[in-house]
mmCIF file of C-alpha atoms in Angstrom:
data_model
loop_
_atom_site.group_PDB
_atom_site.id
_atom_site.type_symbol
_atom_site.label_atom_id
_atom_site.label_comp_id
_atom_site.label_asym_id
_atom_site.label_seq_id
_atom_site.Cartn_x
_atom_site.Cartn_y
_atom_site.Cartn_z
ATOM 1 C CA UNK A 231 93.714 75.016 154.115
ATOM 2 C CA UNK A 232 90.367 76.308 154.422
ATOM 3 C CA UNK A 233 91.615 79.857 155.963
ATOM 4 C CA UNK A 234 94.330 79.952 153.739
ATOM 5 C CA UNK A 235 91.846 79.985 150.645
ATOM 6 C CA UNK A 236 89.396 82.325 152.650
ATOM 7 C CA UNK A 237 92.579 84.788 152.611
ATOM 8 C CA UNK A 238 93.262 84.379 149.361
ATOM 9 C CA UNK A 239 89.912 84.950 147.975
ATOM 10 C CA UNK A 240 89.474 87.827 150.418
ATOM 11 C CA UNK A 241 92.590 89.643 148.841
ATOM 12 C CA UNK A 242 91.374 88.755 145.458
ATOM 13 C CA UNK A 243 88.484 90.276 145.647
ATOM 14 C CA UNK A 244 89.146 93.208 147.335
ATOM 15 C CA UNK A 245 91.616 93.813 144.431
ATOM 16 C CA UNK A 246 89.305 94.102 142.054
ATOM 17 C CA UNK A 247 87.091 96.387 144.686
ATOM 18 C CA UNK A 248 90.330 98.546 144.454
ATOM 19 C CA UNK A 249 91.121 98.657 140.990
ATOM 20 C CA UNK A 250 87.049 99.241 140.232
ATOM 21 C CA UNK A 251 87.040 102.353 142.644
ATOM 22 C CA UNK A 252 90.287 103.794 141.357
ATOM 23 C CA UNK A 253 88.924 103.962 137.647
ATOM 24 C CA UNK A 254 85.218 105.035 139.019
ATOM 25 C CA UNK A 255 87.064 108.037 141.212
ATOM 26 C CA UNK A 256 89.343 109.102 138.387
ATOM 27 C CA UNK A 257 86.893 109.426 135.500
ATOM 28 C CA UNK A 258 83.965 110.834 137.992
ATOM 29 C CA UNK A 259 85.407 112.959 140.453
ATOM 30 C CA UNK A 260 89.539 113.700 140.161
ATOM 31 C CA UNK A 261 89.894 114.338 136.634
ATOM 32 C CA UNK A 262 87.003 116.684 136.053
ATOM 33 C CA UNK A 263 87.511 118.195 139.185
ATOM 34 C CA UNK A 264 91.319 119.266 138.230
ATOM 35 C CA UNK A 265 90.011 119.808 134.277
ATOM 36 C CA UNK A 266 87.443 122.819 136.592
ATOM 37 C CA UNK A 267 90.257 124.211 138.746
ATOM 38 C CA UNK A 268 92.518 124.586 135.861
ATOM 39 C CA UNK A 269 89.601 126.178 133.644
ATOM 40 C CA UNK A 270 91.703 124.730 130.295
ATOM 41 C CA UNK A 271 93.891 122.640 129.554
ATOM 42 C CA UNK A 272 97.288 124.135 130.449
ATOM 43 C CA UNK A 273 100.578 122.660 130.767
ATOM 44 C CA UNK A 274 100.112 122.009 134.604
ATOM 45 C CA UNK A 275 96.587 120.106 133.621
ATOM 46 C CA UNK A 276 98.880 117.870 131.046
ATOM 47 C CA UNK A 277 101.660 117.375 133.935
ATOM 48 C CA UNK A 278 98.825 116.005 136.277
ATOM 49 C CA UNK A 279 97.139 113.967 134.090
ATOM 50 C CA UNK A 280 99.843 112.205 133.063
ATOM 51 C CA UNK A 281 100.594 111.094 136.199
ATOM 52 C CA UNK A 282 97.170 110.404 137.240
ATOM 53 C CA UNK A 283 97.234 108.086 133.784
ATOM 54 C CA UNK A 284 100.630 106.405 134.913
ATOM 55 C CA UNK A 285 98.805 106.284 138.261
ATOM 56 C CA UNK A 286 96.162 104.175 137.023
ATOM 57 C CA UNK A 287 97.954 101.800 135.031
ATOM 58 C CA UNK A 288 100.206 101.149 137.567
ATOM 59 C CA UNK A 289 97.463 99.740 139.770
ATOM 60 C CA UNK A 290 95.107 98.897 137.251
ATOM 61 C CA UNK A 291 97.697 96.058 136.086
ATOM 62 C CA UNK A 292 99.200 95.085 139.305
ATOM 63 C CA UNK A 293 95.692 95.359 141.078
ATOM 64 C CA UNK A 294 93.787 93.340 138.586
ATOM 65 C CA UNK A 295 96.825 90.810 137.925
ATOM 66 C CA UNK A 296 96.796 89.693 141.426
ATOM 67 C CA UNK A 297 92.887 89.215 141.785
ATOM 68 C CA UNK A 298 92.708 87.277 138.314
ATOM 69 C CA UNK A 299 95.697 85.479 139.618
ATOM 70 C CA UNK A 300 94.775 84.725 143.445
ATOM 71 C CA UNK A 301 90.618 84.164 142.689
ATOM 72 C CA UNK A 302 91.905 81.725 140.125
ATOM 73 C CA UNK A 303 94.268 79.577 142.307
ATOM 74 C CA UNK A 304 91.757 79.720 144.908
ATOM 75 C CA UNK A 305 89.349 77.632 142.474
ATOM 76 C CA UNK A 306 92.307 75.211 141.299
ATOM 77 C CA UNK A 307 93.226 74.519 144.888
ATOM 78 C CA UNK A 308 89.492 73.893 146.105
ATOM 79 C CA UNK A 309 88.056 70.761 146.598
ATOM 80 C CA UNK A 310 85.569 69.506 144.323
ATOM 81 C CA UNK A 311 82.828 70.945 146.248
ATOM 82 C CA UNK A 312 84.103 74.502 146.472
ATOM 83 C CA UNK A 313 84.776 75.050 143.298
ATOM 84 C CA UNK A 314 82.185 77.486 142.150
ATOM 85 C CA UNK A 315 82.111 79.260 139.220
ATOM 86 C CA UNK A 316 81.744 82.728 140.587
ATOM 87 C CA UNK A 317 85.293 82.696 141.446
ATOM 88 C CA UNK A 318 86.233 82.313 137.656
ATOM 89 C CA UNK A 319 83.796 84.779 136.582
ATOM 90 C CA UNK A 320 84.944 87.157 139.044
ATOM 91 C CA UNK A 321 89.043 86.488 138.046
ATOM 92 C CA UNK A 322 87.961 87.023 134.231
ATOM 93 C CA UNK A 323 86.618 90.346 134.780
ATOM 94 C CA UNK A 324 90.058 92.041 134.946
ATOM 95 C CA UNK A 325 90.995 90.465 131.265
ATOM 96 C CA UNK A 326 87.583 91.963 130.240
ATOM 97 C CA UNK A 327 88.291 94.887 131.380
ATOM 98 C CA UNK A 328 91.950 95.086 130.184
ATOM 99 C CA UNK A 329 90.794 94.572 126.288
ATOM 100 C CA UNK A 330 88.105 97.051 126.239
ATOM 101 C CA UNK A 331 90.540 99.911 128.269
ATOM 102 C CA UNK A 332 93.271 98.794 125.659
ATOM 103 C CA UNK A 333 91.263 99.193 122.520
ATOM 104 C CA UNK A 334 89.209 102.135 123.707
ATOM 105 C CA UNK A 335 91.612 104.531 124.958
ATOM 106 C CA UNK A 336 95.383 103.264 124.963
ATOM 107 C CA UNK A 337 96.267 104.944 122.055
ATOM 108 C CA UNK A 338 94.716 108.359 123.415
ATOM 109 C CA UNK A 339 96.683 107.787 126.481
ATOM 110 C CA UNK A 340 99.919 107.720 125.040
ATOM 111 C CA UNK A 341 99.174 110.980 123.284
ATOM 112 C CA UNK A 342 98.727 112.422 126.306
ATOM 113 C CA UNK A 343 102.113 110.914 128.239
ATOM 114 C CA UNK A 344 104.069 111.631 124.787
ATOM 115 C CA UNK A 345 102.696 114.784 124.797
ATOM 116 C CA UNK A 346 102.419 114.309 120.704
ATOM 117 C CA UNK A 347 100.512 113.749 117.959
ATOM 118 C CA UNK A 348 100.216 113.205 114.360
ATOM 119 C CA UNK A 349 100.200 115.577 111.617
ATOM 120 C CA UNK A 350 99.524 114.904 108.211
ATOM 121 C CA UNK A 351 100.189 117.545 105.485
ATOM 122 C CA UNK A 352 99.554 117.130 101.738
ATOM 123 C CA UNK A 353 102.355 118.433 99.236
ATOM 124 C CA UNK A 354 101.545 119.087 95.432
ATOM 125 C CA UNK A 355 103.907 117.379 93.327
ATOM 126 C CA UNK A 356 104.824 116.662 89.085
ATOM 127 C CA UNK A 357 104.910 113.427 87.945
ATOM 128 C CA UNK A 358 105.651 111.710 84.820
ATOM 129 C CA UNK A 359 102.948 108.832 84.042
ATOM 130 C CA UNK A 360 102.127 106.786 81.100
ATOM 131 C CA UNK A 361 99.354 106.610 79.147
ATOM 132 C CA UNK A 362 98.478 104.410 76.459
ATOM 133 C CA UNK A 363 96.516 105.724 73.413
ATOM 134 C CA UNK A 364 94.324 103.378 70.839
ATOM 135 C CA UNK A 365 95.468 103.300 67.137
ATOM 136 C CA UNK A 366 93.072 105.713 65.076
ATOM 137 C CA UNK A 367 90.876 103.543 62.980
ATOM 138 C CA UNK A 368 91.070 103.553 59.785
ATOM 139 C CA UNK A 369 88.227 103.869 56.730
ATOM 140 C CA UNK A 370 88.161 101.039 54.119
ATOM 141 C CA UNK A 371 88.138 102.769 50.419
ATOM 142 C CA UNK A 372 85.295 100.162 49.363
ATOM 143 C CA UNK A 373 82.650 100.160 52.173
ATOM 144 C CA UNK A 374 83.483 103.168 53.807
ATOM 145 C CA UNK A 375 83.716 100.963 56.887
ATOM 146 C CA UNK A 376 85.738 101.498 59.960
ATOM 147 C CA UNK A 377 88.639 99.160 61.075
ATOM 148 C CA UNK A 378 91.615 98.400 62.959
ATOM 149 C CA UNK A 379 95.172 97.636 61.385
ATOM 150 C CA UNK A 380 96.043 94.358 62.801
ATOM 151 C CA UNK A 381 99.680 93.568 64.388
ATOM 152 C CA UNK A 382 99.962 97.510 65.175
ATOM 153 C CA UNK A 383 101.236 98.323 68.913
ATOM 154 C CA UNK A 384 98.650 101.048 70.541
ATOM 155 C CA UNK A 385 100.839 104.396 70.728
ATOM 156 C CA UNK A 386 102.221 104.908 74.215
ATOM 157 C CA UNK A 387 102.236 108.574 75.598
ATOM 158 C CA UNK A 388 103.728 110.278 78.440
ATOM 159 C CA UNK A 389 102.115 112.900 80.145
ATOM 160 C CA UNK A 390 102.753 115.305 83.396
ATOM 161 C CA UNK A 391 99.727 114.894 86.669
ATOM 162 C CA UNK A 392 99.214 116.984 89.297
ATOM 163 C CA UNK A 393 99.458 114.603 92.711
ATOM 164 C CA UNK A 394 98.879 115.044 96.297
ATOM 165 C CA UNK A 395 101.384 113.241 98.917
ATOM 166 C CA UNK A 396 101.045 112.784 102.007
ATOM 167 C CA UNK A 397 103.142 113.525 104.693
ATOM 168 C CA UNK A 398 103.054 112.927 108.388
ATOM 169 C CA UNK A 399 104.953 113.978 111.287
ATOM 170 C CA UNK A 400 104.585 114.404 114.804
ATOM 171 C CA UNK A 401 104.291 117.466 117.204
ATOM 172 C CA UNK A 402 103.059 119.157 120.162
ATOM 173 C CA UNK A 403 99.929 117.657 121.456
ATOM 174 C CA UNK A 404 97.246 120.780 120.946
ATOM 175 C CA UNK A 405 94.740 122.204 123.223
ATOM 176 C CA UNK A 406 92.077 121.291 120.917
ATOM 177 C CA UNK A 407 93.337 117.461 120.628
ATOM 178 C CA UNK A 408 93.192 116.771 124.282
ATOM 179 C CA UNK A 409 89.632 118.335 124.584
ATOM 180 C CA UNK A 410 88.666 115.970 121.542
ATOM 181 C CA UNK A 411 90.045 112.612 123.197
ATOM 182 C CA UNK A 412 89.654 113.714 126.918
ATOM 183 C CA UNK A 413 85.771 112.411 127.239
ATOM 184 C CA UNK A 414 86.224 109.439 125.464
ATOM 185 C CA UNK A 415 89.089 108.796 128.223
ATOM 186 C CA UNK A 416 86.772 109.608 130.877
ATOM 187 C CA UNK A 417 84.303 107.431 129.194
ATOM 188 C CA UNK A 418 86.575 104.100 128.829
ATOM 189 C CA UNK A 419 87.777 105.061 132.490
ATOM 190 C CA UNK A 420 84.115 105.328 133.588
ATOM 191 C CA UNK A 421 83.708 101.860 132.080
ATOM 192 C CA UNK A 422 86.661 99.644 132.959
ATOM 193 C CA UNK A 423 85.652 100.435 136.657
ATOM 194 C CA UNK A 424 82.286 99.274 135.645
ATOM 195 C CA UNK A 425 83.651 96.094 134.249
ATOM 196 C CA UNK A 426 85.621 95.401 137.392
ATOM 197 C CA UNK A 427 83.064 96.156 139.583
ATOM 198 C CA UNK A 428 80.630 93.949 138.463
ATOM 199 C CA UNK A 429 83.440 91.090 138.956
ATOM 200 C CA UNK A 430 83.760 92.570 142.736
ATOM 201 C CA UNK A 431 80.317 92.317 143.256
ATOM 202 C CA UNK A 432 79.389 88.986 141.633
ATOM 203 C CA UNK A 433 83.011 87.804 143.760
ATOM 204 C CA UNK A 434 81.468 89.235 146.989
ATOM 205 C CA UNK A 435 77.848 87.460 146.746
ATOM 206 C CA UNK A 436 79.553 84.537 145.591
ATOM 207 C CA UNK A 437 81.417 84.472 148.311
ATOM 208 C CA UNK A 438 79.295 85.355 151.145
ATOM 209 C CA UNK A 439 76.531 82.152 149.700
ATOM 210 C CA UNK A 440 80.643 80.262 149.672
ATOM 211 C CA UNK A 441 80.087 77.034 151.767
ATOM 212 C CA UNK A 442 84.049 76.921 151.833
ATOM 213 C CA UNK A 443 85.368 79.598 154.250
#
């Protein structure tokens, strides 16, 4: 039993040593290295990245799945005394880091594999709105005084506005998009592997200090 959980936390943890160093090499060293050989973004860049991108996700999910999964059945099946806590800190780093790379850089991601974006154009158009107009007042013969005829509808009026409307569509992905969106890629990239390997570290002292092994 006791080897069988050393495996398993072994793998677990090595996981999320993998799935770190994967993120860390792609944001530090692949991607701007291929963004200098190019020189710009050309189609061959795009072709490269997006695999690179699939690349990542691939393992990123499958990587960080199984070390969330294994690190956490290797607390459930512990005995009481080897149930320590850095194994569920280490297994939740991988959710962590799977929020913060969704809401910081999924959606630039799929602009890139779609190879499109959104385009919103503004059209002039005539339209036809109502306007309602007060009563005039009118001025009493004895005072002089101002005043309203009661019971009397206000005086409805139609007149034509000038109004913008929006439209959007998609197209090409442009040069100057993927420059805009490519750092902050790099940047989530550079800090999802950060995420994870702070779980592979805290994992790896945990378990070396692990009196179950």
């Amino acid at each position: 039993m006791g080897k069988c959980l050393t495996i398993v936390k072994l793998v677990g943890i090595g996981s999320l040593g993998l799935s770190s160093s994967l993120f860390l090499y792609s944001s530090q060293i692949q991607v701007p290295e291929l963004l200098k050989s190019s020189g710009s973004p050309t189609a061959e860049f795009k072709n490269k990245l997006t695999s690179i991108i699939t690349i990542i996700r691939g393992q990123f999910w499958s990587l960080g799945s199984l070390a969330s999964y294994l690190l956490y059945q290797a607390y459930t099946n512990s005995p009481s005394y080897g149930k320590h806590p850095y194994l569920i800190y280490a297994a939740l780093s991988f959710p962590i880091a799977l929020a913060y790379n969704y809401y910081s850089t999924f959606s630039n991601e799929q602009k890139i594999l779609n190879n499109t974006e959104e385009e919103t154009t503004y059209t002039t158009e005539t339209r036809v709105v109502k306007e309602t107009v007060p009563q005039p007042e009118e001025t009493s013969n004895l005072d002089n005084s101002n005043y309203n005829i009661l019971g009397e509808s206000p005086k409805v009026v139609e007149k034509e506005v000038q109004v913008e409307v929006p439209t959007v569509k998609k197209i090409a992905l442009t040069e100057a998009t993927l420059n805009s969106i490519l750092p902050s890629i790099l940047e989530s990239y550079y800090n999802s592997g950060a995420i994870l390997g702070a779980g592979f570290l805290l994992g790896l002292i945990g378990y070396i200090g692990d009196n179950l092994k």
